[in-house]
PDB file of C-alpha atoms and ligand atoms in Angstrom:
ATOM      1  CA  MET A  26     111.862 172.828  89.306  1.00 55.00           C
ATOM      2  CA  THR A  27     112.815 171.806  85.768  1.00 81.00           C
ATOM      3  CA  GLY A  28     113.016 168.062  86.387  1.00 96.00           C
ATOM      4  CA  PHE A  29     110.627 165.579  84.829  1.00 98.00           C
ATOM      5  CA  ALA A  30     108.430 165.350  87.959  1.00 98.00           C
ATOM      6  CA  ALA A  31     107.695 169.088  87.772  1.00 98.00           C
ATOM      7  CA  ARG A  32     107.070 168.867  84.023  1.00 98.00           C
ATOM      8  CA  LEU A  33     104.725 165.900  84.504  1.00 98.00           C
ATOM      9  CA  ARG A  34     102.761 167.779  87.130  1.00 98.00           C
ATOM     10  CA  ALA A  35     102.481 170.815  84.842  1.00 98.00           C
ATOM     11  CA  ALA A  36     101.552 168.656  81.847  1.00 98.00           C
ATOM     12  CA  THR A  37      98.629 167.112  83.742  1.00 98.00           C
ATOM     13  CA  ARG A  38      97.442 170.159  85.703  1.00 97.00           C
ATOM     14  CA  ALA A  39      94.356 170.772  83.562  1.00 96.00           C
ATOM     15  CA  GLU A  40      93.409 167.097  83.654  1.00 96.00           C
ATOM     16  CA  HIS A  41      93.841 167.055  87.430  1.00 95.00           C
ATOM     17  CA  ARG A  42      91.488 169.987  87.801  1.00 93.00           C
ATOM     18  CA  ASP A  43      89.000 168.320  85.481  1.00 92.00           C
ATOM     19  CA  ALA A  44      89.039 165.005  87.393  1.00 89.00           C
ATOM     20  CA  GLU A  45      88.903 166.819  90.724  1.00 86.00           C
ATOM     21  CA  THR A  46      85.859 168.886  89.824  1.00 84.00           C
ATOM     22  CA  ARG A  47      83.733 166.131  88.266  1.00 81.00           C
ATOM     23  CA  GLY A  48      80.321 166.234  89.890  1.00 86.00           C
ATOM     24  CA  PHE A  49      80.657 162.850  91.512  1.00 94.00           C
ATOM     25  CA  LEU A  50      83.779 163.723  93.510  1.00 93.00           C
ATOM     26  CA  THR A  51      82.524 167.132  94.610  1.00 92.00           C
ATOM     27  CA  ARG A  52      79.220 165.539  95.596  1.00 94.00           C
ATOM     28  CA  LEU A  53      81.079 162.798  97.452  1.00 95.00           C
ATOM     29  CA  LEU A  54      82.890 165.445  99.483  1.00 94.00           C
ATOM     30  CA  GLY A  55      79.642 167.380  99.936  1.00 93.00           C
ATOM     31  CA  GLY A  56      77.788 164.354 101.276  1.00 94.00           C
ATOM     32  CA  THR A  57      75.182 163.950  98.524  1.00 94.00           C
ATOM     33  CA  VAL A  58      76.281 160.609  97.066  1.00 95.00           C
ATOM     34  CA  PRO A  59      74.098 157.798  98.454  1.00 93.00           C
ATOM     35  CA  PRO A  60      75.946 155.046 100.360  1.00 92.00           C
ATOM     36  CA  ALA A  61      75.417 152.644  97.437  1.00 92.00           C
ATOM     37  CA  GLY A  62      77.293 155.124  95.228  1.00 94.00           C
ATOM     38  CA  PHE A  63      80.268 155.144  97.576  1.00 95.00           C
ATOM     39  CA  ALA A  64      80.233 151.331  97.585  1.00 94.00           C
ATOM     40  CA  ALA A  65      80.140 151.413  93.772  1.00 95.00           C
ATOM     41  CA  LEU A  66      83.165 153.752  93.679  1.00 97.00           C
ATOM     42  CA  THR A  67      85.049 151.356  95.961  1.00 96.00           C
ATOM     43  CA  ALA A  68      84.143 148.471  93.646  1.00 96.00           C
ATOM     44  CA  GLN A  69      85.423 150.398  90.593  1.00 97.00           C
ATOM     45  CA  TYR A  70      88.682 151.082  92.401  1.00 98.00           C
ATOM     46  CA  LEU A  71      89.033 147.398  93.268  1.00 97.00           C
ATOM     47  CA  ILE A  72      88.749 146.483  89.578  1.00 97.00           C
ATOM     48  CA  VAL A  73      91.292 149.146  88.613  1.00 98.00           C
ATOM     49  CA  TYR A  74      93.814 148.340  91.363  1.00 98.00           C
ATOM     50  CA  ARG A  75      93.648 144.606  90.671  1.00 97.00           C
ATOM     51  CA  GLU A  76      94.898 145.391  87.163  1.00 98.00           C
ATOM     52  CA  LEU A  77      97.436 147.971  88.309  1.00 98.00           C
ATOM     53  CA  GLU A  78      98.884 145.721  90.997  1.00 98.00           C
ATOM     54  CA  ALA A  79      98.992 142.677  88.705  1.00 98.00           C
ATOM     55  CA  ALA A  80     101.085 144.864  86.389  1.00 98.00           C
ATOM     56  CA  ALA A  81     103.234 146.000  89.343  1.00 98.00           C
ATOM     57  CA  ALA A  82     104.030 142.356  90.112  1.00 98.00           C
ATOM     58  CA  THR A  83     105.429 141.907  86.606  1.00 98.00           C
ATOM     59  CA  MET A  84     107.249 145.264  86.712  1.00 98.00           C
ATOM     60  CA  ARG A  85     109.128 144.405  89.903  1.00 97.00           C
ATOM     61  CA  ASP A  86     111.933 142.948  87.742  1.00 96.00           C
ATOM     62  CA  ASN A  87     111.907 145.731  85.180  1.00 97.00           C
ATOM     63  CA  PRO A  88     115.074 147.877  85.304  1.00 97.00           C
ATOM     64  CA  VAL A  89     113.181 151.123  84.622  1.00 98.00           C
ATOM     65  CA  ALA A  90     109.979 150.575  86.624  1.00 98.00           C
ATOM     66  CA  ALA A  91     111.065 148.378  89.555  1.00 98.00           C
ATOM     67  CA  GLY A  92     111.524 151.337  91.934  1.00 97.00           C
ATOM     68  CA  PHE A  93     107.892 152.354  91.494  1.00 98.00           C
ATOM     69  CA  ALA A  94     106.393 148.892  92.024  1.00 98.00           C
ATOM     70  CA  ASP A  95     106.611 149.146  95.802  1.00 97.00           C
ATOM     71  CA  PRO A  96     104.522 146.548  97.712  1.00 97.00           C
ATOM     72  CA  ALA A  97     104.036 149.112 100.529  1.00 98.00           C
ATOM     73  CA  LEU A  98     101.576 150.916  98.228  1.00 98.00           C
ATOM     74  CA  ALA A  99      99.364 147.860  97.626  1.00 98.00           C
ATOM     75  CA  ARG A 100      95.646 148.737  97.840  1.00 98.00           C
ATOM     76  CA  VAL A 101      93.808 145.576  96.761  1.00 97.00           C
ATOM     77  CA  ALA A 102      93.549 143.949 100.207  1.00 96.00           C
ATOM     78  CA  ALA A 103      92.307 147.232 101.736  1.00 96.00           C
ATOM     79  CA  LEU A 104      89.732 147.645  98.969  1.00 96.00           C
ATOM     80  CA  GLU A 105      88.493 144.073  99.433  1.00 94.00           C
ATOM     81  CA  THR A 106      88.011 144.673 103.172  1.00 94.00           C
ATOM     82  CA  ASP A 107      86.298 148.006 102.525  1.00 95.00           C
ATOM     83  CA  LEU A 108      83.974 146.589  99.912  1.00 94.00           C
ATOM     84  CA  ALA A 109      82.943 143.625 102.070  1.00 93.00           C
ATOM     85  CA  HIS A 110      82.101 146.068 104.852  1.00 93.00           C
ATOM     86  CA  LEU A 111      80.256 148.550 102.633  1.00 92.00           C
ATOM     87  CA  ARG A 112      78.255 145.872 100.828  1.00 87.00           C
ATOM     88  CA  GLY A 113      77.325 144.338 104.148  1.00 79.00           C
ATOM     89  CA  SER A 114      76.038 147.596 105.565  1.00 61.00           C
ATOM     90  CA  ALA A 115      74.316 148.718 102.363  1.00 61.00           C
ATOM     91  CA  GLY A 116      72.842 145.230 101.781  1.00 61.00           C
ATOM     92  CA  GLU A 117      73.981 145.518  98.194  1.00 62.00           C
ATOM     93  CA  PRO A 118      74.738 142.774  95.691  1.00 65.00           C
ATOM     94  CA  ALA A 119      78.171 142.713  94.007  1.00 73.00           C
ATOM     95  CA  VAL A 120      78.784 145.901  92.022  1.00 72.00           C
ATOM     96  CA  GLU A 121      79.631 145.561  88.357  1.00 87.00           C
ATOM     97  CA  PRO A 122      82.172 147.743  86.571  1.00 94.00           C
ATOM     98  CA  VAL A 123      80.671 150.666  84.692  1.00 97.00           C
ATOM     99  CA  GLU A 124      81.673 150.928  81.025  1.00 98.00           C
ATOM    100  CA  ALA A 125      84.428 153.508  81.737  1.00 98.00           C
ATOM    101  CA  THR A 126      85.978 151.196  84.325  1.00 98.00           C
ATOM    102  CA  ARG A 127      86.031 148.379  81.775  1.00 98.00           C
ATOM    103  CA  ARG A 128      87.891 150.649  79.369  1.00 98.00           C
ATOM    104  CA  TYR A 129      90.325 151.757  82.093  1.00 98.00           C
ATOM    105  CA  ALA A 130      91.004 148.170  83.184  1.00 98.00           C
ATOM    106  CA  ALA A 131      91.479 147.054  79.577  1.00 98.00           C
ATOM    107  CA  ARG A 132      94.050 149.805  78.994  1.00 98.00           C
ATOM    108  CA  LEU A 133      95.998 148.760  82.089  1.00 98.00           C
ATOM    109  CA  ARG A 134      95.899 145.079  81.102  1.00 98.00           C
ATOM    110  CA  GLU A 135      96.990 145.767  77.540  1.00 98.00           C
ATOM    111  CA  TYR A 136      99.944 148.087  78.169  1.00 98.00           C
ATOM    112  CA  CYS A 137     101.136 148.108  81.760  1.00 98.00           C
ATOM    113  CA  HIS A 138     102.541 144.580  81.999  1.00 97.00           C
ATOM    114  CA  THR A 139     105.029 145.145  79.198  1.00 97.00           C
ATOM    115  CA  SER A 140     105.647 148.889  78.903  1.00 98.00           C
ATOM    116  CA  PRO A 141     107.376 150.607  81.837  1.00 98.00           C
ATOM    117  CA  VAL A 142     106.423 153.996  80.335  1.00 98.00           C
ATOM    118  CA  HIS A 143     102.710 153.159  80.456  1.00 98.00           C
ATOM    119  CA  PHE A 144     102.979 151.481  83.835  1.00 98.00           C
ATOM    120  CA  ILE A 145     104.717 154.464  85.471  1.00 98.00           C
ATOM    121  CA  ALA A 146     102.183 156.896  83.964  1.00 98.00           C
ATOM    122  CA  HIS A 147      99.216 155.016  85.419  1.00 98.00           C
ATOM    123  CA  HIS A 148     101.045 154.360  88.657  1.00 98.00           C
ATOM    124  CA  TYR A 149     101.782 158.066  89.113  1.00 98.00           C
ATOM    125  CA  VAL A 150      98.212 159.207  88.469  1.00 98.00           C
ATOM    126  CA  ARG A 151      96.671 156.851  91.015  1.00 98.00           C
ATOM    127  CA  TYR A 152      99.200 156.446  93.807  1.00 98.00           C
ATOM    128  CA  LEU A 153     100.579 159.970  93.956  1.00 97.00           C
ATOM    129  CA  GLY A 154      96.979 161.172  93.937  1.00 96.00           C
ATOM    130  CA  ASP A 155      96.079 158.732  96.711  1.00 97.00           C
ATOM    131  CA  LEU A 156      98.994 160.026  98.768  1.00 96.00           C
ATOM    132  CA  SER A 157      97.881 163.652  98.155  1.00 94.00           C
ATOM    133  CA  GLY A 158      94.214 164.678  97.907  1.00 86.00           C
ATOM    134  CA  GLY A 159      93.135 161.067  98.509  1.00 87.00           C
ATOM    135  CA  ARG A 160      93.932 161.294 102.197  1.00 85.00           C
ATOM    136  CA  LEU A 161      91.639 164.318 102.547  1.00 89.00           C
ATOM    137  CA  VAL A 162      88.892 162.441 100.660  1.00 92.00           C
ATOM    138  CA  GLY A 163      89.290 159.509 103.095  1.00 94.00           C
ATOM    139  CA  ARG A 164      88.796 161.707 106.146  1.00 93.00           C
ATOM    140  CA  ARG A 165      85.750 163.364 104.607  1.00 95.00           C
ATOM    141  CA  VAL A 166      83.989 160.148 103.563  1.00 96.00           C
ATOM    142  CA  ALA A 167      84.673 158.547 106.955  1.00 96.00           C
ATOM    143  CA  ALA A 168      82.845 161.472 108.586  1.00 95.00           C
ATOM    144  CA  ILE A 169      80.033 161.595 106.016  1.00 96.00           C
ATOM    145  CA  TYR A 170      79.186 157.884 106.058  1.00 95.00           C
ATOM    146  CA  GLY A 171      79.974 157.369 109.747  1.00 94.00           C
ATOM    147  CA  LEU A 172      82.704 154.838 108.964  1.00 93.00           C
ATOM    148  CA  GLU A 173      85.578 153.743 111.157  1.00 82.00           C
ATOM    149  CA  ARG A 174      88.606 151.972 109.720  1.00 82.00           C
ATOM    150  CA  ALA A 175      86.524 149.392 107.865  1.00 87.00           C
ATOM    151  CA  GLY A 176      85.175 151.040 104.747  1.00 94.00           C
ATOM    152  CA  THR A 177      87.962 153.594 104.343  1.00 96.00           C
ATOM    153  CA  ALA A 178      91.133 151.486 104.607  1.00 96.00           C
ATOM    154  CA  PHE A 179      91.839 152.290 100.957  1.00 97.00           C
ATOM    155  CA  TYR A 180      92.548 155.898 101.889  1.00 96.00           C
ATOM    156  CA  ARG A 181      95.170 155.051 104.530  1.00 95.00           C
ATOM    157  CA  PHE A 182      98.682 153.830 103.842  1.00 95.00           C
ATOM    158  CA  ASP A 183      99.657 152.016 107.023  1.00 94.00           C
ATOM    159  CA  ARG A 184     103.044 151.031 105.607  1.00 96.00           C
ATOM    160  CA  ILE A 185     104.010 154.576 104.632  1.00 96.00           C
ATOM    161  CA  ALA A 186     104.857 156.525 107.766  1.00 94.00           C
ATOM    162  CA  ASP A 187     105.616 159.859 106.097  1.00 96.00           C
ATOM    163  CA  PRO A 188     103.622 160.457 102.874  1.00 95.00           C
ATOM    164  CA  ALA A 189     105.317 163.800 102.182  1.00 96.00           C
ATOM    165  CA  ALA A 190     108.775 162.187 102.306  1.00 98.00           C
ATOM    166  CA  TYR A 191     107.494 159.300 100.185  1.00 98.00           C
ATOM    167  CA  LYS A 192     106.190 161.717  97.536  1.00 98.00           C
ATOM    168  CA  ALA A 193     109.508 163.582  97.526  1.00 98.00           C
ATOM    169  CA  ALA A 194     111.382 160.317  96.933  1.00 98.00           C
ATOM    170  CA  TYR A 195     108.835 159.377  94.246  1.00 98.00           C
ATOM    171  CA  ARG A 196     109.429 162.656  92.418  1.00 98.00           C
ATOM    172  CA  ALA A 197     113.170 162.124  92.649  1.00 98.00           C
ATOM    173  CA  ARG A 198     112.645 158.729  91.015  1.00 98.00           C
ATOM    174  CA  LEU A 199     110.664 160.411  88.217  1.00 98.00           C
ATOM    175  CA  ASP A 200     113.464 162.946  87.759  1.00 98.00           C
ATOM    176  CA  ALA A 201     116.032 160.147  87.522  1.00 98.00           C
ATOM    177  CA  LEU A 202     114.198 158.053  84.920  1.00 98.00           C
ATOM    178  CA  ALA A 203     116.589 156.750  82.278  1.00 94.00           C
ATOM    179  CA  LEU A 204     114.219 157.431  79.378  1.00 97.00           C
ATOM    180  CA  THR A 205     114.586 159.356  76.132  1.00 97.00           C
ATOM    181  CA  GLY A 206     112.756 162.618  75.396  1.00 97.00           C
ATOM    182  CA  PRO A 207     110.113 160.887  73.250  1.00 98.00           C
ATOM    183  CA  GLU A 208     109.609 158.230  75.936  1.00 98.00           C
ATOM    184  CA  LEU A 209     109.088 160.910  78.591  1.00 98.00           C
ATOM    185  CA  ALA A 210     106.619 162.665  76.285  1.00 98.00           C
ATOM    186  CA  ALA A 211     104.772 159.363  75.829  1.00 98.00           C
ATOM    187  CA  LEU A 212     104.671 158.938  79.608  1.00 98.00           C
ATOM    188  CA  ALA A 213     103.106 162.384  80.063  1.00 98.00           C
ATOM    189  CA  GLY A 214     100.587 161.616  77.311  1.00 98.00           C
ATOM    190  CA  GLU A 215      99.615 158.356  78.958  1.00 98.00           C
ATOM    191  CA  ALA A 216      99.251 160.145  82.324  1.00 98.00           C
ATOM    192  CA  ARG A 217      96.826 162.558  80.667  1.00 98.00           C
ATOM    193  CA  LEU A 218      94.885 159.580  79.345  1.00 98.00           C
ATOM    194  CA  ALA A 219      94.884 158.010  82.823  1.00 98.00           C
ATOM    195  CA  PHE A 220      93.329 161.165  84.252  1.00 97.00           C
ATOM    196  CA  ALA A 221      90.709 161.131  81.482  1.00 97.00           C
ATOM    197  CA  LEU A 222      89.884 157.479  82.208  1.00 97.00           C
ATOM    198  CA  ASN A 223      89.385 158.357  85.875  1.00 97.00           C
ATOM    199  CA  ALA A 224      87.238 161.353  84.981  1.00 96.00           C
ATOM    200  CA  ALA A 225      85.056 159.203  82.712  1.00 96.00           C
ATOM    201  CA  MET A 226      84.591 156.725  85.537  1.00 97.00           C
ATOM    202  CA  PHE A 227      83.455 159.507  87.902  1.00 96.00           C
ATOM    203  CA  GLN A 228      81.162 160.892  85.228  1.00 95.00           C
ATOM    204  CA  GLU A 229      79.436 157.566  84.764  1.00 96.00           C
ATOM    205  CA  LEU A 230      79.104 156.965  88.498  1.00 96.00           C
ATOM    206  CA  GLY A 231      77.578 160.445  88.816  1.00 95.00           C
ATOM    207  CA  SER A 232      74.834 159.479  86.352  1.00 94.00           C
ATOM    208  CA  ALA A 233      74.305 156.074  87.942  1.00 94.00           C
ATOM    209  CA  TYR A 234      74.001 157.534  91.453  1.00 93.00           C
ATOM    210  CA  PRO A 235      72.264 160.892  91.184  1.00 87.00           C
ATOM    211  CA  GLU A 236      72.099 163.367  94.003  1.00 79.00           C
ATOM    212  CA  ASP A 237      70.406 161.975  97.070  1.00 63.00           C
ATOM    213  CA  LEU A 238      70.249 164.599  99.756  1.00 55.00           C
ATOM    214  CA  GLY A 239      68.337 162.343 102.111  1.00 53.00           C
ATOM    215  CA  SER A 240      70.268 159.117 102.439  1.00 49.00           C
ATOM    216  CA  ALA A 241      73.974 160.004 102.501  1.00 44.00           C
ATOM    217  CA  ALA A 242      73.982 161.960 105.741  1.00 42.00           C
TER     218      ALA A 242
HETATM  219  C1  HEM B   6      88.482 165.910  95.394  1.00 93.07           C
HETATM  220  C2  HEM B   6      89.433 165.453  94.691  1.00 93.07           C
HETATM  221  C3  HEM B   6      90.879 165.825  94.760  1.00 93.07           C
HETATM  222  C4  HEM B   6      91.540 166.707  95.555  1.00 93.07           C
HETATM  223  C5  HEM B   6      90.959 167.584  96.648  1.00 93.07           C
HETATM  224  C6  HEM B   6      92.935 166.645  95.189  1.00 93.07           C
HETATM  225  C7  HEM B   6      93.927 167.397  95.766  1.00 93.07           C
HETATM  226  C8  HEM B   6      95.255 167.317  95.480  1.00 93.07           C
HETATM  227  C9  HEM B   6      96.302 168.117  96.070  1.00 93.07           C
HETATM  228  C10 HEM B   6      96.080 169.184  97.132  1.00 93.07           C
HETATM  229  C11 HEM B   6      97.474 167.768  95.510  1.00 93.07           C
HETATM  230  C12 HEM B   6      98.850 168.386  95.774  1.00 93.07           C
HETATM  231  C13 HEM B   6      99.612 167.616  96.791  1.00 93.07           C
HETATM  232  C14 HEM B   6     101.075 168.035  96.849  1.00 93.07           C
HETATM  233  O1  HEM B   6     101.481 169.021  96.238  1.00 93.07           O
HETATM  234  O2  HEM B   6     101.828 167.325  97.499  1.00 93.07           O
HETATM  235  C15 HEM B   6      97.183 166.704  94.583  1.00 93.07           C
HETATM  236  C16 HEM B   6      98.114 166.075  93.823  1.00 93.07           C
HETATM  237  C17 HEM B   6      97.838 165.042  92.956  1.00 93.07           C
HETATM  238  N1  HEM B   6      96.595 164.523  92.659  1.00 93.07           N
HETATM  239 FE1  HEM B   6      94.847 165.169  93.377  1.00 93.07          FE
HETATM  240  N2  HEM B   6      93.090 165.754  94.173  1.00 93.07           N
HETATM  241  C18 HEM B   6      91.858 165.226  93.898  1.00 93.07           C
HETATM  242  C19 HEM B   6      91.554 164.301  92.952  1.00 93.07           C
HETATM  243  C20 HEM B   6      92.478 163.605  92.232  1.00 93.07           C
HETATM  244  C21 HEM B   6      92.178 162.566  91.289  1.00 93.07           C
HETATM  245  C22 HEM B   6      90.779 162.085  90.970  1.00 93.07           C
HETATM  246  C23 HEM B   6      93.378 162.120  90.799  1.00 93.07           C
HETATM  247  C24 HEM B   6      93.655 161.053  89.784  1.00 93.07           C
HETATM  248  C25 HEM B   6      92.799 160.232  89.311  1.00 93.07           C
HETATM  249  C26 HEM B   6      94.422 162.907  91.417  1.00 93.07           C
HETATM  250  C27 HEM B   6      95.776 162.753  91.182  1.00 93.07           C
HETATM  251  C28 HEM B   6      96.767 163.537  91.730  1.00 93.07           C
HETATM  252  C29 HEM B   6      98.175 163.406  91.421  1.00 93.07           C
HETATM  253  C30 HEM B   6      98.799 162.425  90.442  1.00 93.07           C
HETATM  254  C31 HEM B   6      98.842 164.350  92.179  1.00 93.07           C
HETATM  255  C32 HEM B   6     100.343 164.621  92.208  1.00 93.07           C
HETATM  256  C33 HEM B   6     100.690 165.810  91.359  1.00 93.07           C
HETATM  257  C34 HEM B   6     102.214 166.029  91.381  1.00 93.07           C
HETATM  258  O3  HEM B   6     102.673 166.615  92.331  1.00 93.07           O
HETATM  259  O4  HEM B   6     102.887 165.595  90.447  1.00 93.07           O
HETATM  260  N3  HEM B   6      93.851 163.782  92.271  1.00 93.07           N
HETATM  261  N4  HEM B   6      95.833 166.461  94.576  1.00 93.07           N
END
């Protein structure tokens, strides 16, 4: 339990708790985010994952990061399908990025195409989260909004048969990273920032879509 994966988890524990307990996510799980708010969250994710997966395409040849840039994780196509479905049923126009999403996307664009350290940090925060608590969130929102596959495809990884085994292999890859101490410290710092960028996004969505006890059920 002294490898880098365990240290990274410990180094981001407080940030995880903070992101997890932001009002928007707890309300999402409690069923008090209006359907338009869930569509807006899906749209923010699409913006973020377009950047992350564009970076992954460039990192596929990088000696340090290539192992992480696995096409089986790709989320953009699922998010596009989900968003088309959610917009259709909510009758909503295209959803714009909130300011925090713009900042998040800009950070990914600026650093993650060229720096494996930054890329892996952002990759870890999103995909390992999606393979963990994200699957629970998917089941909850499907029940709350009465959705079948369309609308919640983002939360399912059809090309990953055993998420627990995948996460174990992912952590082994983190443990085996050929990076110096300062580079590993920079990676943990960037992962903390990635959590904060996510938390800011949830915060802003929470203000944009206040509690609506009537329409989410
Ligand atoms: C309601 C919201 C959330 C719940 C219930 C939740 C729950 C969990 C749980 C139970 C684990 C541990 C899984 C395991 O040990 O295998 C986990 C891990 C993780 N979560 Fe979350 N989470 C939530 C939100 C988030 C968010 C918003 C992010 C990032 C933006 C995130 C990122 C992560 C990461 C990176 C891990 C892996 C930690 C590690 O083992 O290194 N989670 N989550």
